[in-house]
XYZ file of N, CA, C and O in Angstrom:
516
model
N -56.537 43.579 -104.506
C -56.766 43.873 -105.904
C -58.188 44.384 -106.101
O -59.120 43.774 -105.608
N -58.350 45.479 -106.858
C -59.701 45.979 -107.104
C -60.438 45.071 -108.072
O -59.837 44.481 -108.966
N -61.736 44.978 -107.889
C -62.570 44.201 -108.799
C -62.895 45.044 -110.023
O -63.136 46.238 -109.915
N -62.892 44.398 -111.181
C -63.264 45.095 -112.413
C -64.773 45.171 -112.494
O -65.470 44.207 -112.242
N -65.279 46.317 -112.834
C -66.708 46.547 -112.924
C -67.055 47.025 -114.317
O -66.345 47.841 -114.881
N -68.141 46.508 -114.853
C -68.598 47.004 -116.149
C -69.338 48.309 -115.911
O -70.281 48.387 -115.139
N -68.865 49.349 -116.567
C -69.470 50.664 -116.435
C -70.227 50.957 -117.717
O -69.670 50.852 -118.808
N -71.522 51.303 -117.617
C -72.270 51.591 -118.844
C -71.694 52.801 -119.561
O -71.306 53.774 -118.935
N -71.625 52.700 -120.886
C -71.095 53.799 -121.693
C -72.145 54.884 -121.845
O -73.318 54.597 -122.009
N -71.722 56.153 -121.791
C -72.673 57.235 -122.049
C -73.234 57.126 -123.453
O -72.608 56.555 -124.341
N -74.425 57.682 -123.651
C -75.079 57.629 -124.962
C -74.172 58.216 -126.029
O -73.523 59.222 -125.824
N -74.125 57.563 -127.191
C -73.341 58.070 -128.307
C -71.909 57.561 -128.343
O -71.192 57.816 -129.289
N -71.463 56.839 -127.324
C -70.097 56.326 -127.318
C -70.064 54.900 -127.850
O -71.031 54.165 -127.738
N -68.909 54.511 -128.385
C -68.712 53.174 -128.920
C -68.588 52.191 -127.756
O -67.783 52.387 -126.858
N -69.387 51.110 -127.771
C -69.326 50.080 -126.740
C -68.267 49.034 -127.064
O -67.636 48.499 -126.160
N -68.137 48.686 -128.347
C -67.268 47.597 -128.764
C -66.518 48.007 -130.026
O -67.051 48.708 -130.865
N -65.282 47.521 -130.140
C -64.437 47.841 -131.288
C -63.821 46.572 -131.840
O -63.238 45.789 -131.090
N -63.987 46.360 -133.140
C -63.264 45.315 -133.858
C -62.148 46.054 -134.582
O -62.379 46.687 -135.604
N -60.945 46.043 -133.999
C -59.858 46.910 -134.435
C -59.181 46.495 -135.728
O -59.401 45.413 -136.264
N -58.314 47.406 -136.209
C -57.522 47.142 -137.419
C -56.704 45.874 -137.230
O -56.204 45.606 -136.155
N -56.586 45.105 -138.295
C -55.815 43.873 -138.240
C -56.604 42.686 -137.723
O -56.126 41.567 -137.758
N -57.824 42.912 -137.243
C -58.638 41.806 -136.752
C -59.616 41.368 -137.840
O -59.953 42.130 -138.741
N -60.049 40.112 -137.739
C -61.008 39.570 -138.696
C -61.993 38.701 -137.935
O -61.618 37.996 -137.005
N -63.262 38.784 -138.342
C -64.314 38.019 -137.673
C -65.317 37.572 -138.716
O -65.650 38.325 -139.631
N -65.795 36.334 -138.575
C -66.809 35.811 -139.480
C -67.929 35.218 -138.642
O -67.671 34.459 -137.710
N -69.182 35.603 -138.949
C -70.314 35.058 -138.215
C -71.466 36.026 -138.138
O -71.650 36.870 -139.004
N -72.243 35.902 -137.052
C -73.426 36.728 -136.843
C -73.148 37.652 -135.668
O -72.782 37.198 -134.584
N -73.321 38.953 -135.885
C -73.070 39.950 -134.849
C -74.377 40.608 -134.464
O -75.068 41.169 -135.307
N -74.735 40.518 -133.185
C -75.884 41.243 -132.654
C -75.393 42.022 -131.447
O -74.548 41.535 -130.693
N -75.909 43.228 -131.272
C -75.443 44.055 -130.165
C -76.438 45.146 -129.843
O -77.342 45.431 -130.612
N -76.247 45.764 -128.682
C -76.978 46.957 -128.270
C -75.974 48.087 -128.189
O -74.794 47.858 -127.937
N -76.431 49.309 -128.379
C -75.521 50.449 -128.288
C -74.838 50.707 -129.607
O -75.465 50.659 -130.662
N -73.520 50.952 -129.555
C -72.760 51.302 -130.756
C -71.528 50.411 -130.883
O -70.844 50.153 -129.901
N -71.266 49.964 -132.103
C -70.089 49.138 -132.402
C -69.357 49.762 -133.575
O -69.973 50.240 -134.530
N -68.037 49.763 -133.490
C -67.197 50.257 -134.583
C -66.357 49.093 -135.100
O -65.725 48.392 -134.320
N -66.349 48.941 -136.439
C -65.524 47.922 -137.091
C -64.447 48.641 -137.875
O -64.752 49.444 -138.755
N -63.189 48.358 -137.537
C -62.059 48.898 -138.287
C -61.281 47.783 -138.979
O -60.353 48.053 -139.732
N -61.647 46.540 -138.721
C -60.982 45.385 -139.327
C -61.831 44.792 -140.432
O -62.504 45.508 -141.174
N -61.806 43.438 -140.516
C -62.575 42.732 -141.543
C -63.688 41.934 -140.872
O -63.469 41.293 -139.845
N -64.881 41.981 -141.484
C -66.026 41.244 -140.967
C -66.777 40.629 -142.128
O -66.974 41.271 -143.155
N -67.221 39.372 -141.938
C -68.022 38.695 -142.955
C -69.157 37.975 -142.242
O -68.906 37.240 -141.291
N -70.401 38.225 -142.668
C -71.536 37.545 -142.045
C -72.782 38.398 -142.030
O -73.107 39.046 -143.022
N -73.471 38.409 -140.881
C -74.717 39.149 -140.708
C -74.602 40.035 -139.478
O -74.025 39.624 -138.462
N -75.207 41.236 -139.558
C -75.192 42.172 -138.436
C -76.625 42.617 -138.178
O -77.307 43.098 -139.087
N -77.068 42.468 -136.911
C -78.419 42.856 -136.505
C -78.335 43.709 -135.245
O -77.726 43.289 -134.255
N -78.949 44.900 -135.261
C -78.984 45.762 -134.092
C -80.001 46.871 -134.277
O -80.336 47.218 -135.405
N -80.468 47.421 -133.171
C -81.260 48.640 -133.224
C -80.353 49.834 -132.942
O -80.789 50.966 -132.978
N -79.088 49.561 -132.668
C -78.121 50.597 -132.323
C -77.406 51.165 -133.534
O -77.918 51.146 -134.658
N -76.180 51.643 -133.289
C -75.377 52.322 -134.304
C -74.213 51.431 -134.715
O -73.472 50.929 -133.859
N -74.035 51.254 -136.008
C -72.900 50.525 -136.562
C -72.024 51.518 -137.296
O -72.497 52.216 -138.203
N -70.745 51.589 -136.905
C -69.777 52.458 -137.572
C -68.756 51.562 -138.256
O -68.123 50.730 -137.609
N -68.598 51.756 -139.561
C -67.603 51.014 -140.333
C -66.515 52.006 -140.684
O -66.705 52.881 -141.522
N -65.383 51.890 -139.990
C -64.315 52.864 -140.094
C -63.531 52.776 -141.387
O -63.593 51.786 -142.126
N -62.765 53.834 -141.647
C -61.911 53.887 -142.828
C -60.921 52.734 -142.776
O -60.324 52.462 -141.741
N -60.788 52.021 -143.875
C -59.892 50.868 -143.925
C -60.582 49.558 -143.601
O -60.037 48.494 -143.837
N -61.804 49.596 -143.071
C -62.544 48.377 -142.760
C -63.088 47.744 -144.031
O -63.383 48.437 -145.004
N -63.195 46.412 -144.009
C -63.788 45.662 -145.118
C -64.881 44.782 -144.552
O -64.608 43.898 -143.741
N -66.122 45.040 -144.967
C -67.272 44.317 -144.431
C -68.048 43.692 -145.581
O -68.426 44.385 -146.529
N -68.274 42.381 -145.486
C -69.140 41.665 -146.418
C -70.271 41.121 -145.560
O -70.093 40.120 -144.856
N -71.431 41.812 -145.592
C -72.489 41.430 -144.670
C -73.850 41.926 -145.117
O -73.954 42.910 -145.843
N -74.864 41.250 -144.640
C -76.235 41.732 -144.690
C -76.418 42.463 -143.371
O -76.200 41.878 -142.301
N -76.792 43.738 -143.431
C -76.853 44.566 -142.227
C -78.268 45.080 -142.009
O -78.883 45.628 -142.919
N -78.766 44.906 -140.785
C -80.044 45.459 -140.358
C -79.760 46.202 -139.057
O -79.486 45.572 -138.033
N -79.787 47.544 -139.106
C -79.364 48.338 -137.949
C -80.246 49.562 -137.775
O -81.039 49.906 -138.656
N -80.074 50.233 -136.640
C -80.754 51.495 -136.415
C -80.154 52.575 -137.288
O -80.821 53.191 -138.111
N -78.837 52.792 -137.121
C -78.087 53.773 -137.908
C -76.801 53.121 -138.391
O -76.143 52.402 -137.637
N -76.434 53.397 -139.644
C -75.201 52.854 -140.220
C -74.362 54.020 -140.719
O -74.840 54.832 -141.513
N -73.109 54.087 -140.254
C -72.172 55.127 -140.677
C -70.984 54.424 -141.316
O -70.344 53.584 -140.683
N -70.675 54.789 -142.565
C -69.655 54.071 -143.332
C -68.561 55.014 -143.799
O -68.841 56.042 -144.411
N -67.313 54.625 -143.529
C -66.139 55.311 -144.071
C -65.225 54.320 -144.782
O -64.283 54.713 -145.433
N -65.516 53.032 -144.639
C -64.720 51.970 -145.251
C -65.456 51.345 -146.424
O -66.245 51.999 -147.102
N -65.222 50.040 -146.643
C -65.804 49.308 -147.770
C -66.860 48.332 -147.253
O -66.593 47.567 -146.319
N -68.036 48.374 -147.858
C -69.109 47.453 -147.500
C -69.655 46.805 -148.753
O -69.993 47.494 -149.714
N -69.750 45.464 -148.730
C -70.412 44.726 -149.793
C -71.547 43.955 -149.140
O -71.311 43.122 -148.271
N -72.773 44.286 -149.536
C -73.941 43.627 -148.961
C -75.098 44.599 -148.883
O -74.951 45.795 -149.117
N -76.249 44.075 -148.555
C -77.453 44.896 -148.478
C -77.583 45.518 -147.100
O -77.309 44.871 -146.086
N -78.011 46.787 -147.071
C -78.118 47.543 -145.828
C -79.564 47.960 -145.613
O -80.202 48.480 -146.523
N -80.066 47.765 -144.392
C -81.394 48.248 -144.001
C -81.208 48.976 -142.683
O -80.702 48.410 -141.718
N -81.605 50.260 -142.660
C -81.450 51.071 -141.455
C -82.780 51.685 -141.061
O -83.484 52.231 -141.913
N -83.104 51.625 -139.780
C -84.366 52.179 -139.287
C -84.329 53.701 -139.206
O -85.316 54.363 -139.448
N -83.159 54.282 -138.841
C -83.054 55.737 -138.739
C -82.356 56.358 -139.945
O -82.832 57.333 -140.484
N -81.198 55.827 -140.353
C -80.504 56.430 -141.480
C -79.179 55.772 -141.787
O -78.638 55.008 -140.989
N -78.669 56.101 -142.982
C -77.366 55.634 -143.454
C -76.562 56.856 -143.849
O -77.073 57.739 -144.545
N -75.308 56.910 -143.402
C -74.375 57.958 -143.801
C -73.155 57.291 -144.408
O -72.578 56.402 -143.801
N -72.769 57.736 -145.613
C -71.567 57.216 -146.253
C -70.639 58.399 -146.476
O -70.977 59.335 -147.203
N -69.495 58.368 -145.796
C -68.529 59.460 -145.860
C -67.297 59.018 -146.640
O -66.896 57.856 -146.565
N -66.688 59.947 -147.370
C -65.476 59.656 -148.134
C -64.391 59.194 -147.172
O -64.280 59.722 -146.071
N -63.628 58.196 -147.555
C -63.536 57.510 -148.849
C -64.377 56.237 -148.923
O -63.971 55.251 -149.526
N -65.558 56.226 -148.312
C -66.397 55.034 -148.243
C -66.820 54.495 -149.600
O -66.925 55.234 -150.571
N -67.051 53.170 -149.613
C -67.531 52.487 -150.822
C -68.604 51.491 -150.403
O -68.396 50.734 -149.455
N -69.710 51.490 -151.125
C -70.807 50.569 -150.844
C -71.193 49.861 -152.130
O -71.457 50.507 -153.136
N -71.228 48.521 -152.076
C -71.727 47.707 -153.185
C -72.879 46.889 -152.632
O -72.657 45.932 -151.900
N -74.098 47.333 -152.937
C -75.279 46.643 -152.440
C -76.441 47.604 -152.388
O -76.311 48.789 -152.688
N -77.579 47.084 -151.988
C -78.791 47.884 -151.948
C -79.000 48.457 -150.553
O -78.646 47.837 -149.557
N -79.606 49.645 -150.503
C -79.851 50.335 -149.245
C -81.345 50.613 -149.120
O -81.960 51.122 -150.058
N -81.921 50.293 -147.954
C -83.295 50.652 -147.623
C -83.230 51.453 -146.330
O -82.752 50.961 -145.305
N -83.667 52.712 -146.376
C -83.581 53.597 -145.222
C -84.478 54.811 -145.414
O -84.734 55.208 -146.549
N -84.941 55.411 -144.327
C -85.722 56.645 -144.492
C -84.844 57.880 -144.708
O -85.325 58.909 -145.153
N -83.546 57.793 -144.402
C -82.646 58.945 -144.520
C -81.288 58.484 -145.040
O -80.712 57.538 -144.500
N -80.773 59.157 -146.063
C -79.494 58.770 -146.664
C -78.638 60.001 -146.893
O -79.096 60.987 -147.469
N -77.382 59.925 -146.442
C -76.400 60.984 -146.691
C -75.215 60.339 -147.392
O -74.642 59.375 -146.879
N -74.860 60.874 -148.563
C -73.691 60.382 -149.299
C -72.797 61.573 -149.606
O -73.222 62.512 -150.287
N -71.565 61.545 -149.105
C -70.606 62.622 -149.343
C -70.015 62.537 -150.741
O -70.000 61.468 -151.365
N -69.492 63.666 -151.202
C -68.746 63.709 -152.455
C -67.515 62.809 -152.312
O -66.877 62.783 -151.257
N -67.205 62.051 -153.349
C -66.044 61.171 -153.326
C -66.365 59.741 -152.930
O -65.509 58.868 -152.971
N -67.598 59.470 -152.556
C -68.042 58.124 -152.179
C -68.387 57.344 -153.441
O -68.887 57.911 -154.413
N -68.134 56.048 -153.426
C -68.546 55.168 -154.518
C -69.705 54.327 -154.011
O -69.590 53.644 -153.000
N -70.856 54.412 -154.704
C -72.044 53.647 -154.345
C -72.525 52.914 -155.577
O -72.897 53.534 -156.565
N -72.493 51.574 -155.536
C -72.976 50.731 -156.631
C -74.133 49.908 -156.106
O -73.920 48.973 -155.330
N -75.341 50.280 -156.474
C -76.510 49.558 -156.000
C -77.745 50.412 -156.151
O -77.743 51.417 -156.850
N -78.797 50.022 -155.479
C -80.055 50.751 -155.504
C -80.384 51.229 -154.100
O -79.974 50.618 -153.121
N -81.148 52.304 -154.035
C -81.581 52.824 -152.748
C -83.090 52.975 -152.762
O -83.661 53.502 -153.719
N -83.711 52.504 -151.705
C -85.151 52.678 -151.538
C -85.352 53.481 -150.264
O -84.962 53.051 -149.176
N -85.929 54.671 -150.417
C -86.169 55.552 -149.281
C -87.557 55.257 -148.743
O -88.553 55.582 -149.377
N -87.600 54.602 -147.588
C -88.881 54.301 -146.978
C -88.711 54.208 -145.479
O -87.623 53.921 -144.989
N -89.770 54.460 -144.787
C -89.762 54.290 -143.343
C -89.690 52.803 -143.058
O -90.442 52.023 -143.636
N -88.784 52.401 -142.186
C -88.602 50.977 -141.915
C -89.154 50.566 -140.571
O -88.774 49.551 -140.044
N -90.047 51.364 -139.991
C -90.605 50.941 -138.715
C -91.569 51.940 -138.122
O -92.122 51.702 -137.064
N -91.788 53.068 -138.755
C -92.680 54.088 -138.194
C -94.133 53.677 -138.403
O -94.495 53.118 -139.418
N -94.975 53.994 -137.429
C -96.397 53.682 -137.530
C -97.079 54.668 -138.480
O -96.665 55.795 -138.612
N -98.147 54.219 -139.114
C -98.912 55.092 -140.006
C -98.192 55.415 -141.283
O -98.476 56.415 -141.917
N -97.260 54.582 -141.721
C -96.331 54.871 -142.798
C -96.914 55.094 -144.163
O -96.629 54.334 -145.062
N -97.650 56.146 -144.378
C -98.085 56.503 -145.713
C -97.026 57.354 -146.368
O -96.056 57.774 -145.737
N -97.176 57.687 -147.646
C -96.185 58.526 -148.318
C -96.248 59.951 -147.787
O -97.292 60.405 -147.324
N -95.129 60.675 -147.831
C -95.122 62.050 -147.361
C -95.934 62.930 -148.307
O -96.129 62.590 -149.466
N -96.400 64.072 -147.803
C -97.154 64.971 -148.688
C -96.246 65.530 -149.784
O -95.044 65.639 -149.595
N -96.828 65.867 -150.957
C -96.004 66.414 -152.049
C -95.405 67.757 -151.664
O -96.005 68.499 -150.872
N -94.238 68.105 -152.202
C -93.618 69.402 -151.897
C -94.462 70.540 -152.445
O -95.144 70.396 -153.447
N -94.395 71.666 -151.779
C -95.165 72.849 -152.218
C -94.307 73.776 -152.992
O -93.202 73.980 -152.807
């Protein structure tokens, strides 16, 4: 019988999946990228990428590198690189991020604060010309 070996995932690929029909409650920490297509309740901490798929329901405080949302999220989001909310995504909570993309058809109920969440020398950007 061959031995099973853990093979590192290439950059940009999903390492872990919480699939449709699954539910998890607690604290999630990870490296790389995780996709949630089921239900999650708790806290999420990572410097990696969190993808919340269409049909997913997440009630969490999230602190991540990048957050991509196509499902429903209730909770506050803090992203070091950026947040993307794609239709039919819904967000109820506050967002703190240096970069925000919201597609047409998305429902966003909350406040957004655009700020660098980890860059050195973080003064305000120069005024537009």
